[in-house]
């Protein structure tokens, strides 16, 4: 009933829409045309984004919904979150774990563009299990595609700003990351206020369990996928974060802008819970890396430097003085005598 309040509902819709536009603008500002050209010549990032975001995560969401026997409303919310492309949180986390930033940005941008076609397709395929329910029959795949298409404009504008004004683009990237945090906090507060003190009682324990397990499993699947492709450790960390981090702002926008208000209350909390737990688990990932992983990386780097230094010392020790012109000998403390030597021709 709270979501039926027209003024509150409209205000929330405006907030979600603006937050999504700023996020997509920041994503576009992080993309460089030169990087896109390199990825088109060797599209590893594109392939990993395809497999991670539109094969592994939708299947994972579907299996978790079946295992926990979710009702159709919660199942659609879980599926929608699982079919979303990657989010900007992964770019920030990749920096903190010394990942491959070019790969991270390309994977996020690629999955966002692929979502225009693949997200509605994945939703249609995996929602067949609940096809006889009202919420699935109301699933607005056309509106989902329209919402995804509307994100292309801020992304394209961001790419143009990066090309024309790199410094302004760097500033907008930082603003978009802060807006992501601020928007999620405001959404938590507003949703909690609108749904009232019985909010926790209306969310099944199974939904909390999936919100905890789904990003964690996504991180593990991404790391395994990068291992299969025999990528170096810093790229494995990047792919792991890219796979587990979903664009929850896009998910909340689709839920809010495309579903009837009387159905939104039960579904709206899942992407917010997912955002909470994916951030917390990614933070633990970063903490573990800072405590243990970085030391091993430094040791490997120092080992390489020591090997290079030892090799250099050996080369210096093995150098033979050139005596083709003569040798210098010291017979007394203050006398130096030059002994000529003959050079064989």
PDB file of C-alpha atoms in Angstrom, residues 7 10 20 51 102 147 185 197 200 245:
ATOM      1  CA  UNK A   7       3.749  11.240  -4.630  1.00  0.00           C
ATOM      2  CA  UNK A  10       6.876   9.226  -8.314  1.00  0.00           C
ATOM      3  CA  UNK A  20      20.794   5.142 -13.192  1.00  0.00           C
ATOM      4  CA  UNK A  51      29.742 -16.168 -20.254  1.00  0.00           C
ATOM      5  CA  UNK A 102      41.053  -2.017 -18.743  1.00  0.00           C
ATOM      6  CA  UNK A 147      14.784   0.790 -20.127  1.00  0.00           C
ATOM      7  CA  UNK A 185      21.635   4.496   1.019  1.00  0.00           C
ATOM      8  CA  UNK A 197       8.476  -1.545  10.773  1.00  0.00           C
ATOM      9  CA  UNK A 200      11.870  -7.566   7.999  1.00  0.00           C
ATOM     10  CA  UNK A 245      28.857  -7.570  -8.971  1.00  0.00           C
TER      11      UNK A 245
END
